[in-house]
Coordinates of C-alpha atoms and ligand atoms in Angstrom, one line a residue:
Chain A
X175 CA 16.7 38.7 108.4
X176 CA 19.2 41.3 108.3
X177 CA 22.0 39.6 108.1
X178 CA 24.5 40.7 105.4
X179 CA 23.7 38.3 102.5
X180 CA 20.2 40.1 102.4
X181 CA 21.1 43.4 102.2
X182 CA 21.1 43.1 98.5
X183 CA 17.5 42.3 98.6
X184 CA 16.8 45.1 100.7
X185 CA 18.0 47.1 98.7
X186 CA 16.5 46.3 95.6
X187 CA 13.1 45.9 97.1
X188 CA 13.3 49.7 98.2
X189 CA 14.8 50.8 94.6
X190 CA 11.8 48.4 93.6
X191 CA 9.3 50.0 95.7
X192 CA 10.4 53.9 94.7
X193 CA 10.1 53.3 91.3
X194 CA 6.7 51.0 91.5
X195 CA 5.1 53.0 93.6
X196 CA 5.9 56.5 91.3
X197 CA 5.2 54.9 88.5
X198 CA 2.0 53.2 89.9
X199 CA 0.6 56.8 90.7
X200 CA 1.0 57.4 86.3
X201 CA -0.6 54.1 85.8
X202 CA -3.9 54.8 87.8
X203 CA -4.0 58.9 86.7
X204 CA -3.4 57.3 83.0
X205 CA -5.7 54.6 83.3
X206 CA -2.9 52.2 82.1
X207 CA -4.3 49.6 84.3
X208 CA -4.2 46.9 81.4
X209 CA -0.8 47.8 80.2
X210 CA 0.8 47.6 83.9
X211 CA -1.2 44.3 83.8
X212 CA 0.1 43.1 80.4
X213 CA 4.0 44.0 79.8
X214 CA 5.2 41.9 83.0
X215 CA 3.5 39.1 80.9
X216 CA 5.1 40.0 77.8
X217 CA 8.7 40.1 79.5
X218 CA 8.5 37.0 81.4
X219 CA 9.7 34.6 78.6
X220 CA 12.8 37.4 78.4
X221 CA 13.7 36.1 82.0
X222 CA 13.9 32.1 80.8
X223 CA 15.2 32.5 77.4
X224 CA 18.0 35.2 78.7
X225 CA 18.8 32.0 81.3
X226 CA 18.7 29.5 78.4
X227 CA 21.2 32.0 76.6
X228 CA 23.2 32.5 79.7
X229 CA 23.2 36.1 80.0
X230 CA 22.0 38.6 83.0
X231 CA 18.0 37.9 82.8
X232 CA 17.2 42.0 83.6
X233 CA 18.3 42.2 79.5
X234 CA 15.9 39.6 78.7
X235 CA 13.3 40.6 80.4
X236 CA 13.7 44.5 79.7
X237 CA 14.1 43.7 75.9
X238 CA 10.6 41.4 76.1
X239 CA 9.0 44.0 78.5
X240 CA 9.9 46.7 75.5
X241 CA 8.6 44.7 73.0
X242 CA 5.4 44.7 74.7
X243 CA 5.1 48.4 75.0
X244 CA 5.6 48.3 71.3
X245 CA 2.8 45.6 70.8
X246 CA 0.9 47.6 72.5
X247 CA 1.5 50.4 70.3
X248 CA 0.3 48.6 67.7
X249 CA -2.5 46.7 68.7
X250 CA -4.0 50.4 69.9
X251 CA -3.3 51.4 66.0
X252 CA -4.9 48.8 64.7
X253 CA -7.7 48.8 67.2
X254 CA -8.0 44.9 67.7
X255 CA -10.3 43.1 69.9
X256 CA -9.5 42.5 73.1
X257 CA -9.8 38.4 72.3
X258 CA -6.7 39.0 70.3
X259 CA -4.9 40.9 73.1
X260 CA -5.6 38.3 76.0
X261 CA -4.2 35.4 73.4
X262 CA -1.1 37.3 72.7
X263 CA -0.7 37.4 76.7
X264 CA -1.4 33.8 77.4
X265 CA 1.1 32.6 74.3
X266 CA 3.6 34.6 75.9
X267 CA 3.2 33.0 79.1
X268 CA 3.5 29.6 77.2
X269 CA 6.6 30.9 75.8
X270 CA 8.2 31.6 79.1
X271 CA 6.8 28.0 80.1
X272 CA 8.6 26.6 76.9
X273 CA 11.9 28.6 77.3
X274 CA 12.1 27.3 80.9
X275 CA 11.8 23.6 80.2
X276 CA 14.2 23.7 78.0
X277 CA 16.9 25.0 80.5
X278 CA 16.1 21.9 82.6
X279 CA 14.9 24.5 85.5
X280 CA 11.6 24.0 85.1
X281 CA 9.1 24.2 88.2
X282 CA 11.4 26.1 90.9
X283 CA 12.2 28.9 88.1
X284 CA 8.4 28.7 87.1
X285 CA 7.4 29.5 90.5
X286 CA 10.0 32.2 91.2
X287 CA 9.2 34.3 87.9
X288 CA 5.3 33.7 88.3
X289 CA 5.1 34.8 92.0
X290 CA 8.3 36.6 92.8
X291 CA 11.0 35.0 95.2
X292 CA 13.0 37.8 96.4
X293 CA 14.9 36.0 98.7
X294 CA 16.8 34.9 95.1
X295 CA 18.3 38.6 94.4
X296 CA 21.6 38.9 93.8
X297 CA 24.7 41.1 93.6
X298 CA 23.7 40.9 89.5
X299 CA 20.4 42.4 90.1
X300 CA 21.8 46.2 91.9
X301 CA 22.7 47.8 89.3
X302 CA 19.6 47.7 87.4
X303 CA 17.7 48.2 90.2
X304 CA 19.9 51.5 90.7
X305 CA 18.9 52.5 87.5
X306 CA 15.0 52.3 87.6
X307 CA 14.9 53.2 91.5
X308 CA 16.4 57.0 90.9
X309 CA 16.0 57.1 86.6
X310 CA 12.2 55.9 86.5
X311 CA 10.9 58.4 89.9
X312 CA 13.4 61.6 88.2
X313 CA 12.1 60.9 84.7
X314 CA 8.2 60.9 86.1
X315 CA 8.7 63.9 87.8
X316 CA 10.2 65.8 85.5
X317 CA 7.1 65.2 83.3
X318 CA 5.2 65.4 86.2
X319 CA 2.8 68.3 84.3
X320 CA 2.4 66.8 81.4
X321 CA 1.4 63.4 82.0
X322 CA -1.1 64.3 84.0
X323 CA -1.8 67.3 82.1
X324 CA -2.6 64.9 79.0
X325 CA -4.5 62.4 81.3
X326 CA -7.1 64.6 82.5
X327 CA -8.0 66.0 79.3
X328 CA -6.1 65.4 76.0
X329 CA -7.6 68.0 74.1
X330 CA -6.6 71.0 76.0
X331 CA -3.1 69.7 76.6
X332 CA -3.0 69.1 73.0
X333 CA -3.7 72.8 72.0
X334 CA -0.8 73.6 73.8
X335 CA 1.4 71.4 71.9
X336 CA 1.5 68.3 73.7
X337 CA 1.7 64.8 72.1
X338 CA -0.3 62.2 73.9
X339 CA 1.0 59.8 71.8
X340 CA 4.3 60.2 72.4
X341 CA 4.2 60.6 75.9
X342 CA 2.1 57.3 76.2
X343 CA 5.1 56.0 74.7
X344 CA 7.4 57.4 77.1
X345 CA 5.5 56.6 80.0
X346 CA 5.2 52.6 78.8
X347 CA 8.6 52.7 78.1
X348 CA 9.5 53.5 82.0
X349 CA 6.7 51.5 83.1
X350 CA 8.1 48.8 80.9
X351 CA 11.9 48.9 82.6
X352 CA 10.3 49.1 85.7
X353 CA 8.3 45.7 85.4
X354 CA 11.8 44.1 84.2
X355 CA 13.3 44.7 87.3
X356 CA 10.4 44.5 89.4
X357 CA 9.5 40.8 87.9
X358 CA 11.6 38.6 90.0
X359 CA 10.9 40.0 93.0
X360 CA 6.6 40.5 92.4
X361 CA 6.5 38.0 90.4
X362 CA 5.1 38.6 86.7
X363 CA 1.4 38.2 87.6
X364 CA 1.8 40.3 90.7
X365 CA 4.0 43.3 89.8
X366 CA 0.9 44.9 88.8
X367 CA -0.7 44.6 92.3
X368 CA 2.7 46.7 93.3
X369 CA 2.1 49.3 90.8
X370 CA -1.7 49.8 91.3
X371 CA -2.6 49.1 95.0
X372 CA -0.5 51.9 96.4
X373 CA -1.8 54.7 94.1
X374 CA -5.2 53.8 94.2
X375 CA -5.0 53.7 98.1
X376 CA -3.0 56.6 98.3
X377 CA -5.7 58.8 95.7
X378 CA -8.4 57.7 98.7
X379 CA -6.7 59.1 101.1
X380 CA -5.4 62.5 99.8
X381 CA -6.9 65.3 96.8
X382 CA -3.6 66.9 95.6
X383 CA -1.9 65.2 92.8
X384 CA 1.9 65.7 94.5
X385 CA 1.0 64.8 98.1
X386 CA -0.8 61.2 96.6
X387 CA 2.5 60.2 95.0
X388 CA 4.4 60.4 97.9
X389 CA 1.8 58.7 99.6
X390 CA 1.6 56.2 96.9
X391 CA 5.7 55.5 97.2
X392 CA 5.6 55.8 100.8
X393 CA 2.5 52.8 100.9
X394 CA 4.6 51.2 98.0
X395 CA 8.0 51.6 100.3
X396 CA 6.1 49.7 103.7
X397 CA 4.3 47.0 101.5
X398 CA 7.8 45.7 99.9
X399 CA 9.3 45.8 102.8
X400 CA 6.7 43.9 104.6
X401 CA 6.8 41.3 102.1
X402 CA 10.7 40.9 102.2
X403 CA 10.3 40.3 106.0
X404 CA 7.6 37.7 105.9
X405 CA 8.5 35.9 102.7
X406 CA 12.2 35.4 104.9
X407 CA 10.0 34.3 108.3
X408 CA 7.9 32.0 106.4
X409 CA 9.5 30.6 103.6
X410 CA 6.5 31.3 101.5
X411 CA 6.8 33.5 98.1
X412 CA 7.5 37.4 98.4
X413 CA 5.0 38.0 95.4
X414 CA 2.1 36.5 97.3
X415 CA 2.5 38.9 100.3
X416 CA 3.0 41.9 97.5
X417 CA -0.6 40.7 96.0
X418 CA -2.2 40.4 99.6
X419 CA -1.0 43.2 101.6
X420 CA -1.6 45.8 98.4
X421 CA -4.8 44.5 98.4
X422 CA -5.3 44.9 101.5
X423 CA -3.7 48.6 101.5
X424 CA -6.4 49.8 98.9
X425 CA -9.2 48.2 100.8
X426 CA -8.1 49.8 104.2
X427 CA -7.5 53.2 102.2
X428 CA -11.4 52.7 100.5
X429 CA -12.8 52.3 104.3
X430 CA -10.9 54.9 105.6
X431 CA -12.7 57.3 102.8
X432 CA -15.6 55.9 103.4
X433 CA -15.7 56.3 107.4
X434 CA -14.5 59.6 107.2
X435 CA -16.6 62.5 106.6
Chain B
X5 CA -9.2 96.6 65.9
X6 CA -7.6 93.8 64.8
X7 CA -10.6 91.0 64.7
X8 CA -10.1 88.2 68.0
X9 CA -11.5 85.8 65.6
X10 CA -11.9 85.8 61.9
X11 CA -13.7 82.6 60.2
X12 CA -13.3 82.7 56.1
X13 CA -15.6 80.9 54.1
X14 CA -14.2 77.6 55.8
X15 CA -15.4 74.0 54.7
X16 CA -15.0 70.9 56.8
X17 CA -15.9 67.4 55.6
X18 CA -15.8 64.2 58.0
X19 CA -16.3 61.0 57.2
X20 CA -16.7 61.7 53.2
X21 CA -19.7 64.2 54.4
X22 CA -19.5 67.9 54.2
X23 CA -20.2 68.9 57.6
X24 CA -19.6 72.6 57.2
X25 CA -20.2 74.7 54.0
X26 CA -18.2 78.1 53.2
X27 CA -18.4 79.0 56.8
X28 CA -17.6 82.4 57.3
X29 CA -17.5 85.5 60.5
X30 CA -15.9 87.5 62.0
X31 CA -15.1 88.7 66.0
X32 CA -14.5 91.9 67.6
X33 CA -12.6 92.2 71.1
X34 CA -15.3 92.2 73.7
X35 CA -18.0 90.2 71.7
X36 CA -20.3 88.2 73.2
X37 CA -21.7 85.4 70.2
X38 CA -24.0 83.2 70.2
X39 CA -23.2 79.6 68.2
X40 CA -26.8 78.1 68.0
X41 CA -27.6 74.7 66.0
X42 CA -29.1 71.8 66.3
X43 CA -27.9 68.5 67.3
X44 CA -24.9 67.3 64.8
X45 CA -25.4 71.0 62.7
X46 CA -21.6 71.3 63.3
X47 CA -21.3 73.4 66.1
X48 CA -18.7 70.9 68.2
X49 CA -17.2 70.9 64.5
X50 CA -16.9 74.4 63.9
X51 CA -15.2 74.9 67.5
X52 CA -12.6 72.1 66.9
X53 CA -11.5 73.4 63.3
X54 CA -10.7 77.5 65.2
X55 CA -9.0 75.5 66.9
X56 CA -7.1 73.8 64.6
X57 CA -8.2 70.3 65.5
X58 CA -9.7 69.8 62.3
X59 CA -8.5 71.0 58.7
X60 CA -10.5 72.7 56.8
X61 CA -10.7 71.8 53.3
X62 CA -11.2 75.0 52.5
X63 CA -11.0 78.3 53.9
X64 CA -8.8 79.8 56.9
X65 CA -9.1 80.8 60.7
X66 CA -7.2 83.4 61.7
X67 CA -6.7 84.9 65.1
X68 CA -6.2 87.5 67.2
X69 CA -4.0 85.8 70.4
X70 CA -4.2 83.3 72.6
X71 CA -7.6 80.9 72.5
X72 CA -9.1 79.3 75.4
X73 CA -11.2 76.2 75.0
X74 CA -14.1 74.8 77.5
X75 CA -14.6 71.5 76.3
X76 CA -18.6 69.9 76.1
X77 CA -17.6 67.5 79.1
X78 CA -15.3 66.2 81.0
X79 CA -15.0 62.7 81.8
X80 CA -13.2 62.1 85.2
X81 CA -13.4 59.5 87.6
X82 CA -14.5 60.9 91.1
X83 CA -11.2 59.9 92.0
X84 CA -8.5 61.5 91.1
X85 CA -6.6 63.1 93.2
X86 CA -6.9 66.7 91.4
X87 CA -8.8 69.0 93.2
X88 CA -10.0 72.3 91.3
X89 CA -7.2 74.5 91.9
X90 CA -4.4 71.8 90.7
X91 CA -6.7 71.8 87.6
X92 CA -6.8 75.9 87.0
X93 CA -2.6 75.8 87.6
X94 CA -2.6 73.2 84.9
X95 CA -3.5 75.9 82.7
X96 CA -1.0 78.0 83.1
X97 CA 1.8 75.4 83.6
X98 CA 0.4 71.9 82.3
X99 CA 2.4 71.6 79.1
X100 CA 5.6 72.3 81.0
X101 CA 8.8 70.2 81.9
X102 CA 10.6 70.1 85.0
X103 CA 10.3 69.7 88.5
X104 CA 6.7 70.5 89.7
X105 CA 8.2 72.9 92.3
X106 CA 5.3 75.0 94.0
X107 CA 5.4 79.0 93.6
X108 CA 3.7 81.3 95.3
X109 CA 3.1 83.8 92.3
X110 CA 1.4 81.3 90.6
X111 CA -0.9 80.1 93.8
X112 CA -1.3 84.0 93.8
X113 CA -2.7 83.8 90.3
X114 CA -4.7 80.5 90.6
X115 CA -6.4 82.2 93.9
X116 CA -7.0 85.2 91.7
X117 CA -9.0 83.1 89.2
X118 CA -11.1 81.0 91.4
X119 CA -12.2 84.2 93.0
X120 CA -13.1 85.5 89.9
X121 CA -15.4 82.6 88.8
X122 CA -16.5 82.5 92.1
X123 CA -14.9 78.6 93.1
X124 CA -13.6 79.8 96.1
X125 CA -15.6 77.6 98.5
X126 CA -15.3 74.8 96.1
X127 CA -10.8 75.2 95.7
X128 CA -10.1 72.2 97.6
X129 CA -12.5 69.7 96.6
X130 CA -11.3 66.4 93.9
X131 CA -12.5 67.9 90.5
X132 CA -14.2 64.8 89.6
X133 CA -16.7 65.1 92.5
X134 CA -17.9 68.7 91.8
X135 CA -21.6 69.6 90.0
X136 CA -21.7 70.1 86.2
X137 CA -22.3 73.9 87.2
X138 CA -18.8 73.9 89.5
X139 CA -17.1 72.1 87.3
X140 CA -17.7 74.4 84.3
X141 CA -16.6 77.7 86.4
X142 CA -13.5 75.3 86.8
X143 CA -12.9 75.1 83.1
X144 CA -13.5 78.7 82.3
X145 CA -11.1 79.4 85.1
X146 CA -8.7 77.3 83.4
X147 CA -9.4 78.2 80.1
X148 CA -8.9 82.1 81.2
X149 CA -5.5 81.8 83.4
X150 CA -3.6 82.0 79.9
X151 CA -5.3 85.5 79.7
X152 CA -7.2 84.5 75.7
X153 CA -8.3 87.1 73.8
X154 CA -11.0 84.3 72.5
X155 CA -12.5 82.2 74.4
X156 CA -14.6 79.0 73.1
X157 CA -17.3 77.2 74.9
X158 CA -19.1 74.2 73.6
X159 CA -22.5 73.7 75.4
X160 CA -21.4 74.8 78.7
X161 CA -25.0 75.7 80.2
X162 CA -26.2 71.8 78.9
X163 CA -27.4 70.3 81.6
X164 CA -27.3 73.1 83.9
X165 CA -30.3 74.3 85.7
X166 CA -31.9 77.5 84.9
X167 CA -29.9 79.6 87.7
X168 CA -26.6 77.6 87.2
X169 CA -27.1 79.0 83.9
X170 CA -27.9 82.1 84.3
X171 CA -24.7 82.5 86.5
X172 CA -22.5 81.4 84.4
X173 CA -23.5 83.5 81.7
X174 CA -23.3 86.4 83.9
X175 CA -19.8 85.2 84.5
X176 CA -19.2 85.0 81.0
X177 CA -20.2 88.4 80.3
X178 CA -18.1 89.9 82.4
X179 CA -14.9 88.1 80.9
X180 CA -16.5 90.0 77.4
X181 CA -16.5 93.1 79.3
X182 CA -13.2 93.2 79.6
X183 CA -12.5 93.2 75.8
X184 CA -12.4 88.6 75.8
X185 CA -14.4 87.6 72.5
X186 CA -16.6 84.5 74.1
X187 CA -18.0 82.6 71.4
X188 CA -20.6 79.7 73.2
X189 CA -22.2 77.3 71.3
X190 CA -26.0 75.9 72.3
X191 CA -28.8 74.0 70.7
X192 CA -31.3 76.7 72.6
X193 CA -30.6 80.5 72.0
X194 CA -33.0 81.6 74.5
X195 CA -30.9 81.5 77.8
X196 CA -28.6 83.5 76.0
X197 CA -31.0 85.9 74.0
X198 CA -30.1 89.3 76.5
X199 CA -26.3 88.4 76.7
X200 CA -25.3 88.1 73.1
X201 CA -25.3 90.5 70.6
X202 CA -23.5 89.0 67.9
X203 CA -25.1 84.9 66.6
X204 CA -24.3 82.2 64.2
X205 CA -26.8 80.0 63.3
X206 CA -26.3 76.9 61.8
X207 CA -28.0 74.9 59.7
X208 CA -28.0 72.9 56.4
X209 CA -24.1 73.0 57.4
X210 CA -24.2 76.4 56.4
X211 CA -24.1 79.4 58.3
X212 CA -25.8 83.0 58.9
X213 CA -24.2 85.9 61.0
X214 CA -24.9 88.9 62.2
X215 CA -26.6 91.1 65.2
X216 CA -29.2 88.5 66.7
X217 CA -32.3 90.6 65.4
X218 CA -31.0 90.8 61.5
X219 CA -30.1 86.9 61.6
X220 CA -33.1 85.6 63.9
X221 CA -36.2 86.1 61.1
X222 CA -38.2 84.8 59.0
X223 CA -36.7 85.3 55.9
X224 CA -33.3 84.8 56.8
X225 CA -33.8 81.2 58.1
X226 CA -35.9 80.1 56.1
X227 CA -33.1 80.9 53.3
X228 CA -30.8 78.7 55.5
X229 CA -32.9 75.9 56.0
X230 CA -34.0 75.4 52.4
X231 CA -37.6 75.6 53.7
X232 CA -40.0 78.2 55.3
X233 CA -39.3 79.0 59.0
X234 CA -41.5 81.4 61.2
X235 CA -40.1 83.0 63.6
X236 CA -42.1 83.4 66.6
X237 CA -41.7 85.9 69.6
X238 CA -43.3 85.1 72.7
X239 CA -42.6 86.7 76.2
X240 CA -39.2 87.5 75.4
X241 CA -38.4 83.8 73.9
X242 CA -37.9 83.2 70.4
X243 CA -39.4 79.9 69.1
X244 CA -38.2 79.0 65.5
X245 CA -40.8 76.8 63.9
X246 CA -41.2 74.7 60.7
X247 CA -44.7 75.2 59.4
X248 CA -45.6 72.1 56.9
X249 CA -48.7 70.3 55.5
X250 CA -49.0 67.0 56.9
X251 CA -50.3 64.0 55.0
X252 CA -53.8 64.4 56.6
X253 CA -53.8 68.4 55.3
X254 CA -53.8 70.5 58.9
X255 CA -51.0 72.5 60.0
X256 CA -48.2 70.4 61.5
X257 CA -46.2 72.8 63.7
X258 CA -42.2 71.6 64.8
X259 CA -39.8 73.7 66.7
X260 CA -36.3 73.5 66.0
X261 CA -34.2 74.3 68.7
Ligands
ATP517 N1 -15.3 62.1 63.2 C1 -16.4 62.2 62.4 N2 -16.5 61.5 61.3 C2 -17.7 61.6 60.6 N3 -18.7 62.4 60.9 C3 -18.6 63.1 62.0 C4 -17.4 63.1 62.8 N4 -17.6 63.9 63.9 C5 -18.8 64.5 63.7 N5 -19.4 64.0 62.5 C6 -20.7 64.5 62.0 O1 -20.6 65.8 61.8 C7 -21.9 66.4 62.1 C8 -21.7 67.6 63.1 O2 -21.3 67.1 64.3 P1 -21.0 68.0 65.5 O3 -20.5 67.2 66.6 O4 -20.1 69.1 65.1 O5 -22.4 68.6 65.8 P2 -22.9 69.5 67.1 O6 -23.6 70.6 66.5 O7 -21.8 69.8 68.0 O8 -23.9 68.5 67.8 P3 -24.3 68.4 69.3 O9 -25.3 69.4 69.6 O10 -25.0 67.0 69.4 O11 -23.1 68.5 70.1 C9 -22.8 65.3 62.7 O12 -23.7 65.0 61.7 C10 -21.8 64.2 63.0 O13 -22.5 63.0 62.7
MG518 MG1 -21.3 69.3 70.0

């Protein structure tokens, strides 16, 4: 499995991993739980229709992925139900569906964007990959303060000038290029278990806010590796080991809590 | 002196209502005040527009330095990975860019402050798993690590025990001593009747201030409520009371917190 025509998918599973498992830490402090869940949904039909178009499909799915964030935006304005929301998500799934029978693709590509397929990463996918793996954990850190600053209680970050608005949109933004790149390899309905099983097992095992992101990377960092390595023995999809082993990560990390005084 | 706090005849109105009615007081350095009402008389209100969280409509706050705020409650999930002293540094540093590198003058500082509200023994634990009593010295840790010459507290001994209480109004009154107006709101003035020597009562969404003894009578509340009040001393507790003829014609006695 290390042979040379899969070093570019080790490599982009560990940018993959940084930035999902920094960002991950954001999403559980932040309680984004339903956007993490939501914009890999929303960009999926960016990866078919950027196929049916014939361009790179990071740009399809990073344009769909930041159109969610601004759905998002504005379903939170508006305050509509959530009935609204989950048909929004399931049209956009239908979309993606659509887009992808129309390139004559249909059921391999299906599978590969649902549940990830890493072993399908390509020279095409580094450089974006790059980008999120160092941009997405520098960007976090440096607002390291405020997000969680604004998290904890909005209030008394607001009364020293800070916007929670704004750095919502900021933080769904990153979250949002993250998922693009993160998408073929998780797989859109998994991504999310990349993202929040790490930091909520790493928060079990540790108090202080720095020490549980690197925790959370570091858990993040083992589980995509892990996958990469068994989806390649097995044949079987990467996103399905992403699901079960960050599962599985939180659940140990819960016990561990729990057995130890 | 230059006033920590000055209220002037402020007016809030929420929702179409007029919650607060020409509003107006006034806070030395060192004062220790009282904000007593009852539930929805605008005391969460009052705190949010010094604050500048609500607009007045008419009226203005002015004020003397930096303000500290200890919110009614926190809501936190048992969870998260913030343990008291991340959540004290965060008020010195929260609203800050840049690299979360540690420094030891500020541990210095945060060490200096959970000493002072005694949360020593407490430092290390996640903030969401701590008592209402621990998690309020946390707040007024946090709220005084900017160094405030006002500091506002909204209900902070709700839901405390009597001792809890008491100890964190002894806290608080030794933050006045050293020249911090502390203006804490509660629907019950007697926990705070020895510490406080200045009050603002609210009622009606209107408001009377003073030195506790002038503002805590009979004639002076029963002005503000529109209605006669007695004012009754017993043991050292102050029970304000609306006396009224009920339908059947005895006396119908109701205390208002
Ligand atoms: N956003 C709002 N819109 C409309 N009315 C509001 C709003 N917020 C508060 N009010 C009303 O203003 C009044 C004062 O509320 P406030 O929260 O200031 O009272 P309070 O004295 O803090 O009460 P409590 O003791 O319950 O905390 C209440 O009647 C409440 O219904
Ligand atoms: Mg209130």
């Amino acid at each position: 499995m290390f042979e040379p025509y899969m070093l570019d998918a080790w490599i982009v599973a560990t940018l993959v991993a940084l930035a999902a498992g920094c960002a991950g830490y954001f999403v559980v402090l932040r309680g984004a739980g339903f956007a993490a869940h939501a914009l890999p949904m929303a960009a999926f039909p960016g990866a078919a229709l950027a196929g049916l178009l014939g361009i790179a499909r990071f740009y399809g799915l990073a344009v769909f992925a930041l159109g969610g964030v601004a759905g998002l935006a504005w379903l939170k304005r508006a305050q509509r139900p959530d009935a609204a929301t989950a048909l929004v998500l399931v049209a956009m799934l239908g979309l993606g569906a659509l887009f992808l029978s129309l390139s004559g693709q249909y059921s391999n590509a299906v599978y590969a964007l649902l549940f990830g397929q890493i072993l399908g990463v390509g020279a095409a996918d580094l450089p974006p990959a790059f980008g999120i793996g160092i941009g997405v954990p520098v960007v976090l850190l440096l607002c390291f303060r405020p997000l969680t600053y604004s998290a904890l209680v909005p209030d008394l970050a607001a009364t020293r000038g800070l916007s929670g608005a704004g750095l919502d949109l900021l933080f769904l933004g990153l979250l949002a290029v993250t998922s693009a790149v993160a998408l073929p390899i998780a797989g859109a309905l998994l991504v999310f278990t990349l993202m929040v099983g790490p930091a909520a097992a790493a928060r079990n095992l540790v108090r202080a806010p720095l020490p549980a992101l690197g925790v959370s990377i570091i858990l993040a960092l083992l589980i995509a590796w892990a996958a990469l390595a068994l989806a390649y023995l097995t044949g079987l999809p990467s996103g399905f080991f992403v699901g079960t082993l960050s599962a599985a990560a939180y659940l140990a990390a819960r016990l561990t809590r729990r057995l130890s005084p | 002196m230059t006033p920590a706090l000055n209220v002037e005849g402020i007016s809030v109105a929420l929702g179409g209502r007029e919650v607060l009615r020409d509003v107006g007081f006034s806070l030395a350095p060192g004062a220790f005040c009282g904000l007593i009402g009852a539930n929805g008389s605008g005391k969460t209100t009052l705190l949010r527009t010094i604050l500048g969280f609500t607009a007045p409509s008419a009226g203005r706050v002015t004020l003397g330095g930096a303000v500290g705020y200890v919110p009614q409650k926190l809501q936190l999930d048992p969870d998260m990975p913030i343990r008291a002293r991340d959540f004290v540094e965060l008020g010195l540093n929260g609203h800050r860019f840049g690299f979360p590198f540690p420094s030891r003058a500020r541990r210095a500082r945060v060490e200096e402050l959970l000493s002072a509200v005694d949360a020593k023994t407490f430092a290390d634990q996640r903030i969401g798993e701590l008592s209402g009593g621990q998690q309020q010295r946390v707040l007024i840790a946090h709220a005084l690590i900017r160094e405030p010459k006002l500091l506002l507290l909204d209900e902070p001994l709700a839901n405390l025990d009597l001792r809890a209480a008491a100890e964190i109004i002894a806290l608080l009154k030794r933050v006045a001593a050293q020249g911090v107006a502390v203006l804490i709101s509660a629907h019950d003035m007697n926990p705070l009747l020895r510490a406080m020597d200045r009050i603002v009562y609210l009622a009606n969404g209107r408001a009377a201030s003073g030195k506790t003894q002038d503002v805590v009578r009979t004639e002076v509340l029963s002005a503000l409520y529109g209605y006669h009040i007695d004012v009754i001393r017993v043991h050292e507790r102050i029970l304000v009371v609306a006396g009224e003829h009920g339908a059947h014609g005895h006396e119908h006695v109701a205390a208002i917190p």
